[in-house]
Amino acid sequence: QKEVEQNSGPLSVPEGAIASLNCTYSDRGSQSFFWYRQYSGKSPELIMFIYSNGDKEDGRFTAQLNKASQYVSLLIRDSQPSDSATYLCAVLTGGFKTIFGAGTRLFVKA
Amino acid sequence: KAGVTQTPRYLIKTRGQQVTLSCSPISGHRSVSWYQQTPGQGLQFLFEYFSETQRNKGNFPGRFSGRQFSNSRSEMNVSTLELGDSALYLCASSLGSWEGDHTDTQYFGPGTRLTVL
């Protein structure tokens, strides 16, 4: 079992729809969870982080964390073509080690 | 505030050679992590340095090594290059203050694209 799992996609949504990206992790001791966006040929850029159970909203983005289910998700409301990218879920485990999922490719169709 | 910088941006080497990549973190950041990114394997953790000490290491062979200087700049070295080492090498910096700091967030540099022929 991989430490951080994501559906590789591609996930295709129409412009204006909600895109839902999911991530599961195996280390129950993990405390912090991050979502990064990576455009083709570019380095990952941070979207947001979450460490408490529940929802955290930042503009069109909402991160959701359920530690009991070891599940974290990212919702993108009013999706735009410019949101088309690979979304990486990252988990900060003990020992200063951040583990990344393989990423989900998102396509937003105009 | 300037972001994370990496040099060189592109590198072409042949099998058997060695290579050194450099990373300058965001000012004030003391933690530097290195990752290898390939299409098939995604982002793989190499190692993390804080205050010139390696605090954690991923599952890479000993050919991959790194170090951090007193000004927090970091270098990674790959010796005896193999074709499979062709990848994008990313470094990320963070404050890295203490374990349990839930908000310690990594910021990535642009990466070094290494091609091994």
PDB file of C-alpha atoms in Angstrom:
ATOM      1  CA  GLN A   1       0.000   0.000   0.000  1.00  0.00           C
ATOM      2  CA  LYS A   2       1.345   3.389  -0.978  1.00  0.00           C
ATOM      3  CA  GLU A   3       1.684   5.899   1.831  1.00  0.00           C
ATOM      4  CA  VAL A   4      -0.335   8.565   0.017  1.00  0.00           C
ATOM      5  CA  GLU A   5      -2.778   7.547  -2.689  1.00  0.00           C
ATOM      6  CA  GLN A   6      -4.558   9.642  -5.255  1.00  0.00           C
ATOM      7  CA  ASN A   7      -6.597   8.761  -8.308  1.00  0.00           C
ATOM      8  CA  SER A   8      -4.320   9.595 -11.229  1.00  0.00           C
ATOM      9  CA  GLY A   9      -7.248  10.725 -13.383  1.00  0.00           C
ATOM     10  CA  PRO A  10      -7.614  12.454 -15.631  1.00  0.00           C
ATOM     11  CA  LEU A  11     -10.594  14.085 -14.014  1.00  0.00           C
ATOM     12  CA  SER A  12     -12.556  16.100 -16.532  1.00  0.00           C
ATOM     13  CA  VAL A  13     -15.130  18.688 -15.464  1.00  0.00           C
ATOM     14  CA  PRO A  14     -16.950  21.428 -17.403  1.00  0.00           C
ATOM     15  CA  GLU A  15     -16.169  25.066 -16.732  1.00  0.00           C
ATOM     16  CA  GLY A  16     -18.103  26.374 -13.746  1.00  0.00           C
ATOM     17  CA  ALA A  17     -18.535  22.950 -12.139  1.00  0.00           C
ATOM     18  CA  ILE A  18     -17.116  21.697  -8.843  1.00  0.00           C
ATOM     19  CA  ALA A  19     -14.012  19.547  -9.113  1.00  0.00           C
ATOM     20  CA  SER A  20     -13.478  17.065  -6.284  1.00  0.00           C
ATOM     21  CA  LEU A  21     -10.023  15.643  -5.688  1.00  0.00           C
ATOM     22  CA  ASN A  22      -9.400  12.910  -3.158  1.00  0.00           C
ATOM     23  CA  CYS A  23      -6.444  11.557  -1.234  1.00  0.00           C
ATOM     24  CA  THR A  24      -5.963   8.799   1.341  1.00  0.00           C
ATOM     25  CA  TYR A  25      -2.946   8.244   3.564  1.00  0.00           C
ATOM     26  CA  SER A  26      -1.670   5.333   5.587  1.00  0.00           C
ATOM     27  CA  ASP A  27       0.211   6.890   8.523  1.00  0.00           C
ATOM     28  CA  ARG A  28      -2.322   7.540  11.291  1.00  0.00           C
ATOM     29  CA  GLY A  29       0.212   9.755  13.044  1.00  0.00           C
ATOM     30  CA  SER A  30       0.279  12.262  10.185  1.00  0.00           C
ATOM     31  CA  GLN A  31      -0.614  15.730  11.315  1.00  0.00           C
ATOM     32  CA  SER A  32      -0.485  18.105   8.394  1.00  0.00           C
ATOM     33  CA  PHE A  33      -1.844  17.845   4.893  1.00  0.00           C
ATOM     34  CA  PHE A  34      -1.102  20.002   1.887  1.00  0.00           C
ATOM     35  CA  TRP A  35      -2.469  20.496  -1.584  1.00  0.00           C
ATOM     36  CA  TYR A  36      -0.164  21.651  -4.349  1.00  0.00           C
ATOM     37  CA  ARG A  37      -0.935  22.490  -7.938  1.00  0.00           C
ATOM     38  CA  GLN A  38       1.591  21.726 -10.646  1.00  0.00           C
ATOM     39  CA  TYR A  39       1.304  22.977 -14.180  1.00  0.00           C
ATOM     40  CA  SER A  40       3.083  21.035 -16.888  1.00  0.00           C
ATOM     41  CA  GLY A  41       6.790  21.837 -16.887  1.00  0.00           C
ATOM     42  CA  LYS A  42       6.544  23.888 -13.684  1.00  0.00           C
ATOM     43  CA  SER A  43       7.259  23.188 -10.033  1.00  0.00           C
ATOM     44  CA  PRO A  44       4.503  22.568  -7.478  1.00  0.00           C
ATOM     45  CA  GLU A  45       2.902  25.607  -5.900  1.00  0.00           C
ATOM     46  CA  LEU A  46       1.053  25.515  -2.609  1.00  0.00           C
ATOM     47  CA  ILE A  47      -2.719  25.911  -2.682  1.00  0.00           C
ATOM     48  CA  MET A  48      -3.484  25.367   0.984  1.00  0.00           C
ATOM     49  CA  PHE A  49      -2.832  23.215   4.015  1.00  0.00           C
ATOM     50  CA  ILE A  50      -5.088  21.724   6.671  1.00  0.00           C
ATOM     51  CA  TYR A  51      -4.409  20.006   9.981  1.00  0.00           C
ATOM     52  CA  SER A  52      -7.724  20.000  11.850  1.00  0.00           C
ATOM     53  CA  ASN A  53     -10.662  17.753  11.085  1.00  0.00           C
ATOM     54  CA  GLY A  54     -13.337  19.476   9.058  1.00  0.00           C
ATOM     55  CA  ASP A  55     -13.344  22.006   6.268  1.00  0.00           C
ATOM     56  CA  LYS A  56     -11.039  24.886   5.475  1.00  0.00           C
ATOM     57  CA  GLU A  57     -11.972  27.385   2.798  1.00  0.00           C
ATOM     58  CA  ASP A  58      -9.757  29.720   0.813  1.00  0.00           C
ATOM     59  CA  GLY A  59     -11.478  31.474  -2.053  1.00  0.00           C
ATOM     60  CA  ARG A  60     -12.726  28.893  -4.545  1.00  0.00           C
ATOM     61  CA  PHE A  61     -10.821  26.115  -2.768  1.00  0.00           C
ATOM     62  CA  THR A  62     -12.030  24.024   0.155  1.00  0.00           C
ATOM     63  CA  ALA A  63      -9.894  21.378   1.835  1.00  0.00           C
ATOM     64  CA  GLN A  64     -11.610  18.689   3.870  1.00  0.00           C
ATOM     65  CA  LEU A  65      -9.900  16.438   6.410  1.00  0.00           C
ATOM     66  CA  ASN A  66     -11.183  13.311   8.118  1.00  0.00           C
ATOM     67  CA  LYS A  67      -8.435  11.812  10.246  1.00  0.00           C
ATOM     68  CA  ALA A  68     -10.563   8.877  11.392  1.00  0.00           C
ATOM     69  CA  SER A  69     -10.981   7.794   7.781  1.00  0.00           C
ATOM     70  CA  GLN A  70      -7.467   8.943   6.836  1.00  0.00           C
ATOM     71  CA  TYR A  71      -8.926  10.948   4.028  1.00  0.00           C
ATOM     72  CA  VAL A  72      -8.318  14.435   2.715  1.00  0.00           C
ATOM     73  CA  SER A  73      -9.966  16.124  -0.232  1.00  0.00           C
ATOM     74  CA  LEU A  74      -9.868  19.338  -2.216  1.00  0.00           C
ATOM     75  CA  LEU A  75     -12.929  20.936  -3.759  1.00  0.00           C
ATOM     76  CA  ILE A  76     -12.560  23.554  -6.464  1.00  0.00           C
ATOM     77  CA  ARG A  77     -15.705  25.568  -7.005  1.00  0.00           C
ATOM     78  CA  ASP A  78     -16.509  27.402 -10.247  1.00  0.00           C
ATOM     79  CA  SER A  79     -13.707  25.530 -12.028  1.00  0.00           C
ATOM     80  CA  GLN A  80     -11.876  27.469 -14.714  1.00  0.00           C
ATOM     81  CA  PRO A  81      -9.774  26.253 -17.641  1.00  0.00           C
ATOM     82  CA  SER A  82      -6.786  27.799 -15.860  1.00  0.00           C
ATOM     83  CA  ASP A  83      -7.322  25.255 -13.062  1.00  0.00           C
ATOM     84  CA  SER A  84      -6.277  22.495 -15.462  1.00  0.00           C
ATOM     85  CA  ALA A  85      -3.175  21.048 -13.847  1.00  0.00           C
ATOM     86  CA  THR A  86      -1.954  18.151 -11.727  1.00  0.00           C
ATOM     87  CA  TYR A  87      -2.955  18.375  -8.079  1.00  0.00           C
ATOM     88  CA  LEU A  88      -0.623  16.834  -5.541  1.00  0.00           C
ATOM     89  CA  CYS A  89      -1.639  15.767  -2.077  1.00  0.00           C
ATOM     90  CA  ALA A  90       1.183  15.859   0.468  1.00  0.00           C
ATOM     91  CA  VAL A  91       1.319  14.517   4.010  1.00  0.00           C
ATOM     92  CA  LEU A  92       3.766  15.637   6.685  1.00  0.00           C
ATOM     93  CA  THR A  93       4.642  12.556   8.682  1.00  0.00           C
ATOM     94  CA  GLY A  94       6.798  12.266  11.750  1.00  0.00           C
ATOM     95  CA  GLY A  95      10.493  12.835  11.264  1.00  0.00           C
ATOM     96  CA  PHE A  96      10.238  15.906   9.060  1.00  0.00           C
ATOM     97  CA  LYS A  97       9.321  13.844   6.039  1.00  0.00           C
ATOM     98  CA  THR A  98       6.711  14.974   3.545  1.00  0.00           C
ATOM     99  CA  ILE A  99       5.244  12.259   1.352  1.00  0.00           C
ATOM    100  CA  PHE A 100       3.546  13.177  -1.900  1.00  0.00           C
ATOM    101  CA  GLY A 101       0.862  11.349  -3.767  1.00  0.00           C
ATOM    102  CA  ALA A 102       1.336  10.707  -7.465  1.00  0.00           C
ATOM    103  CA  GLY A 103      -1.111  13.475  -8.304  1.00  0.00           C
ATOM    104  CA  THR A 104      -4.465  13.780 -10.041  1.00  0.00           C
ATOM    105  CA  ARG A 105      -4.640  15.402 -13.458  1.00  0.00           C
ATOM    106  CA  LEU A 106      -7.561  17.774 -13.777  1.00  0.00           C
ATOM    107  CA  PHE A 107      -8.974  19.043 -17.080  1.00  0.00           C
ATOM    108  CA  VAL A 108     -11.516  21.831 -17.053  1.00  0.00           C
ATOM    109  CA  LYS A 109     -13.347  22.039 -20.362  1.00  0.00           C
ATOM    110  CA  ALA A 110     -14.373  25.478 -21.602  1.00  0.00           C
TER     111      ALA A 110
ATOM    112  CA  LYS B   1      10.985  38.147  -0.570  1.00  0.00           C
ATOM    113  CA  ALA B   2      12.872  36.124  -3.172  1.00  0.00           C
ATOM    114  CA  GLY B   3      11.749  32.572  -3.743  1.00  0.00           C
ATOM    115  CA  VAL B   4      13.706  29.334  -3.789  1.00  0.00           C
ATOM    116  CA  THR B   5      16.354  29.297  -6.478  1.00  0.00           C
ATOM    117  CA  GLN B   6      18.021  26.300  -8.051  1.00  0.00           C
ATOM    118  CA  THR B   7      21.021  26.088 -10.320  1.00  0.00           C
ATOM    119  CA  PRO B   8      21.580  24.988 -12.936  1.00  0.00           C
ATOM    120  CA  ARG B   9      18.134  24.773 -14.506  1.00  0.00           C
ATOM    121  CA  TYR B  10      19.171  22.225 -17.116  1.00  0.00           C
ATOM    122  CA  LEU B  11      21.966  19.712 -17.185  1.00  0.00           C
ATOM    123  CA  ILE B  12      23.041  17.017 -19.609  1.00  0.00           C
ATOM    124  CA  LYS B  13      25.478  14.375 -18.429  1.00  0.00           C
ATOM    125  CA  THR B  14      26.624  10.952 -19.548  1.00  0.00           C
ATOM    126  CA  ARG B  15      26.483   7.698 -17.640  1.00  0.00           C
ATOM    127  CA  GLY B  16      29.164   7.332 -15.033  1.00  0.00           C
ATOM    128  CA  GLN B  17      29.661  11.052 -14.483  1.00  0.00           C
ATOM    129  CA  GLN B  18      28.750  12.862 -11.309  1.00  0.00           C
ATOM    130  CA  VAL B  19      26.683  15.989 -10.858  1.00  0.00           C
ATOM    131  CA  THR B  20      26.141  18.637  -8.179  1.00  0.00           C
ATOM    132  CA  LEU B  21      22.930  20.623  -7.926  1.00  0.00           C
ATOM    133  CA  SER B  22      22.469  23.728  -5.819  1.00  0.00           C
ATOM    134  CA  CYS B  23      19.518  25.164  -3.941  1.00  0.00           C
ATOM    135  CA  SER B  24      19.177  28.519  -2.168  1.00  0.00           C
ATOM    136  CA  PRO B  25      16.181  28.632   0.169  1.00  0.00           C
ATOM    137  CA  ILE B  26      13.877  31.512   0.929  1.00  0.00           C
ATOM    138  CA  SER B  27      15.536  33.932   3.320  1.00  0.00           C
ATOM    139  CA  GLY B  28      14.925  32.812   6.899  1.00  0.00           C
ATOM    140  CA  HIS B  29      14.089  29.235   5.952  1.00  0.00           C
ATOM    141  CA  ARG B  30      16.386  26.712   7.575  1.00  0.00           C
ATOM    142  CA  SER B  31      14.982  23.471   6.202  1.00  0.00           C
ATOM    143  CA  VAL B  32      15.718  22.254   2.709  1.00  0.00           C
ATOM    144  CA  SER B  33      14.223  19.099   1.222  1.00  0.00           C
ATOM    145  CA  TRP B  34      15.134  17.465  -2.053  1.00  0.00           C
ATOM    146  CA  TYR B  35      12.834  15.485  -4.334  1.00  0.00           C
ATOM    147  CA  GLN B  36      13.171  13.562  -7.542  1.00  0.00           C
ATOM    148  CA  GLN B  37      10.254  13.768  -9.939  1.00  0.00           C
ATOM    149  CA  THR B  38       9.773  11.382 -12.830  1.00  0.00           C
ATOM    150  CA  PRO B  39       6.653  10.705 -14.897  1.00  0.00           C
ATOM    151  CA  GLY B  40       6.419   7.156 -13.630  1.00  0.00           C
ATOM    152  CA  GLN B  41       7.228   7.636  -9.938  1.00  0.00           C
ATOM    153  CA  GLY B  42       5.938  11.086  -9.132  1.00  0.00           C
ATOM    154  CA  LEU B  43       7.652  13.119  -6.418  1.00  0.00           C
ATOM    155  CA  GLN B  44      10.055  10.972  -4.420  1.00  0.00           C
ATOM    156  CA  PHE B  45      11.629  12.270  -1.212  1.00  0.00           C
ATOM    157  CA  LEU B  46      15.431  12.219  -1.216  1.00  0.00           C
ATOM    158  CA  PHE B  47      16.459  13.912   2.039  1.00  0.00           C
ATOM    159  CA  GLU B  48      15.852  16.848   4.314  1.00  0.00           C
ATOM    160  CA  TYR B  49      18.392  19.132   5.977  1.00  0.00           C
ATOM    161  CA  PHE B  50      18.012  21.539   8.847  1.00  0.00           C
ATOM    162  CA  SER B  51      20.832  23.570  10.363  1.00  0.00           C
ATOM    163  CA  GLU B  52      23.428  21.630   8.388  1.00  0.00           C
ATOM    164  CA  THR B  53      22.139  18.276   9.652  1.00  0.00           C
ATOM    165  CA  GLN B  54      20.350  15.621   7.657  1.00  0.00           C
ATOM    166  CA  ARG B  55      17.208  14.862   9.624  1.00  0.00           C
ATOM    167  CA  ASN B  56      15.608  12.374   7.288  1.00  0.00           C
ATOM    168  CA  LYS B  57      16.425  10.361   4.224  1.00  0.00           C
ATOM    169  CA  GLY B  58      14.340   8.624   1.575  1.00  0.00           C
ATOM    170  CA  ASN B  59      14.947   5.269  -0.036  1.00  0.00           C
ATOM    171  CA  PHE B  60      17.612   6.182  -2.538  1.00  0.00           C
ATOM    172  CA  PRO B  61      21.016   4.535  -3.029  1.00  0.00           C
ATOM    173  CA  GLY B  62      24.143   5.985  -1.507  1.00  0.00           C
ATOM    174  CA  ARG B  63      25.049   7.538  -4.851  1.00  0.00           C
ATOM    175  CA  PHE B  64      22.682  10.333  -3.837  1.00  0.00           C
ATOM    176  CA  SER B  65      24.069  12.588  -1.170  1.00  0.00           C
ATOM    177  CA  GLY B  66      23.585  16.091   0.046  1.00  0.00           C
ATOM    178  CA  ARG B  67      24.779  18.727   2.412  1.00  0.00           C
ATOM    179  CA  GLN B  68      23.712  22.034   3.821  1.00  0.00           C
ATOM    180  CA  PHE B  69      25.851  25.038   4.557  1.00  0.00           C
ATOM    181  CA  SER B  70      25.678  27.492   7.444  1.00  0.00           C
ATOM    182  CA  ASN B  71      23.725  29.962   5.290  1.00  0.00           C
ATOM    183  CA  SER B  72      21.099  27.205   4.671  1.00  0.00           C
ATOM    184  CA  ARG B  73      22.041  26.785   1.032  1.00  0.00           C
ATOM    185  CA  SER B  74      22.079  23.156   0.064  1.00  0.00           C
ATOM    186  CA  GLU B  75      23.691  20.975  -2.535  1.00  0.00           C
ATOM    187  CA  MET B  76      22.932  17.490  -3.671  1.00  0.00           C
ATOM    188  CA  ASN B  77      25.357  15.237  -5.467  1.00  0.00           C
ATOM    189  CA  VAL B  78      24.732  12.208  -7.609  1.00  0.00           C
ATOM    190  CA  SER B  79      27.737  10.071  -8.393  1.00  0.00           C
ATOM    191  CA  THR B  80      28.116   7.423 -11.088  1.00  0.00           C
ATOM    192  CA  LEU B  81      25.085   8.601 -12.994  1.00  0.00           C
ATOM    193  CA  GLU B  82      22.695   6.079 -14.489  1.00  0.00           C
ATOM    194  CA  LEU B  83      20.139   6.522 -17.253  1.00  0.00           C
ATOM    195  CA  GLY B  84      17.387   6.154 -14.667  1.00  0.00           C
ATOM    196  CA  ASP B  85      18.606   9.240 -12.833  1.00  0.00           C
ATOM    197  CA  SER B  86      17.159  11.417 -15.584  1.00  0.00           C
ATOM    198  CA  ALA B  87      14.514  13.448 -13.800  1.00  0.00           C
ATOM    199  CA  LEU B  88      13.446  16.817 -12.511  1.00  0.00           C
ATOM    200  CA  TYR B  89      15.155  17.486  -9.189  1.00  0.00           C
ATOM    201  CA  LEU B  90      13.229  19.825  -6.959  1.00  0.00           C
ATOM    202  CA  CYS B  91      14.221  21.428  -3.751  1.00  0.00           C
ATOM    203  CA  ALA B  92      11.797  22.930  -1.294  1.00  0.00           C
ATOM    204  CA  SER B  93      12.439  25.150   1.676  1.00  0.00           C
ATOM    205  CA  SER B  94      10.505  25.761   4.848  1.00  0.00           C
ATOM    206  CA  LEU B  95      11.039  27.314   8.242  1.00  0.00           C
ATOM    207  CA  GLY B  96      11.413  23.787   9.595  1.00  0.00           C
ATOM    208  CA  SER B  97      11.459  24.922  13.177  1.00  0.00           C
ATOM    209  CA  TRP B  98      10.334  21.911  15.172  1.00  0.00           C
ATOM    210  CA  GLU B  99       8.654  18.568  14.806  1.00  0.00           C
ATOM    211  CA  GLY B 100       4.976  18.940  15.359  1.00  0.00           C
ATOM    212  CA  ASP B 101       4.793  22.337  13.741  1.00  0.00           C
ATOM    213  CA  HIS B 102       1.675  21.595  11.734  1.00  0.00           C
ATOM    214  CA  THR B 103       1.956  24.735   9.675  1.00  0.00           C
ATOM    215  CA  ASP B 104       5.487  24.199   8.402  1.00  0.00           C
ATOM    216  CA  THR B 105       4.940  24.639   4.700  1.00  0.00           C
ATOM    217  CA  GLN B 106       7.326  23.833   1.887  1.00  0.00           C
ATOM    218  CA  TYR B 107       7.899  26.134  -1.049  1.00  0.00           C
ATOM    219  CA  PHE B 108       9.442  24.755  -4.184  1.00  0.00           C
ATOM    220  CA  GLY B 109      12.148  26.026  -6.462  1.00  0.00           C
ATOM    221  CA  PRO B 110      11.866  25.805 -10.260  1.00  0.00           C
ATOM    222  CA  GLY B 111      13.842  22.566 -10.383  1.00  0.00           C
ATOM    223  CA  THR B 112      16.863  21.254 -12.242  1.00  0.00           C
ATOM    224  CA  ARG B 113      16.140  19.090 -15.257  1.00  0.00           C
ATOM    225  CA  LEU B 114      18.851  16.419 -15.442  1.00  0.00           C
ATOM    226  CA  THR B 115      19.243  14.313 -18.555  1.00  0.00           C
ATOM    227  CA  VAL B 116      21.632  11.367 -18.492  1.00  0.00           C
ATOM    228  CA  LEU B 117      22.724  10.053 -21.875  1.00  0.00           C
TER     229      LEU B 117
END
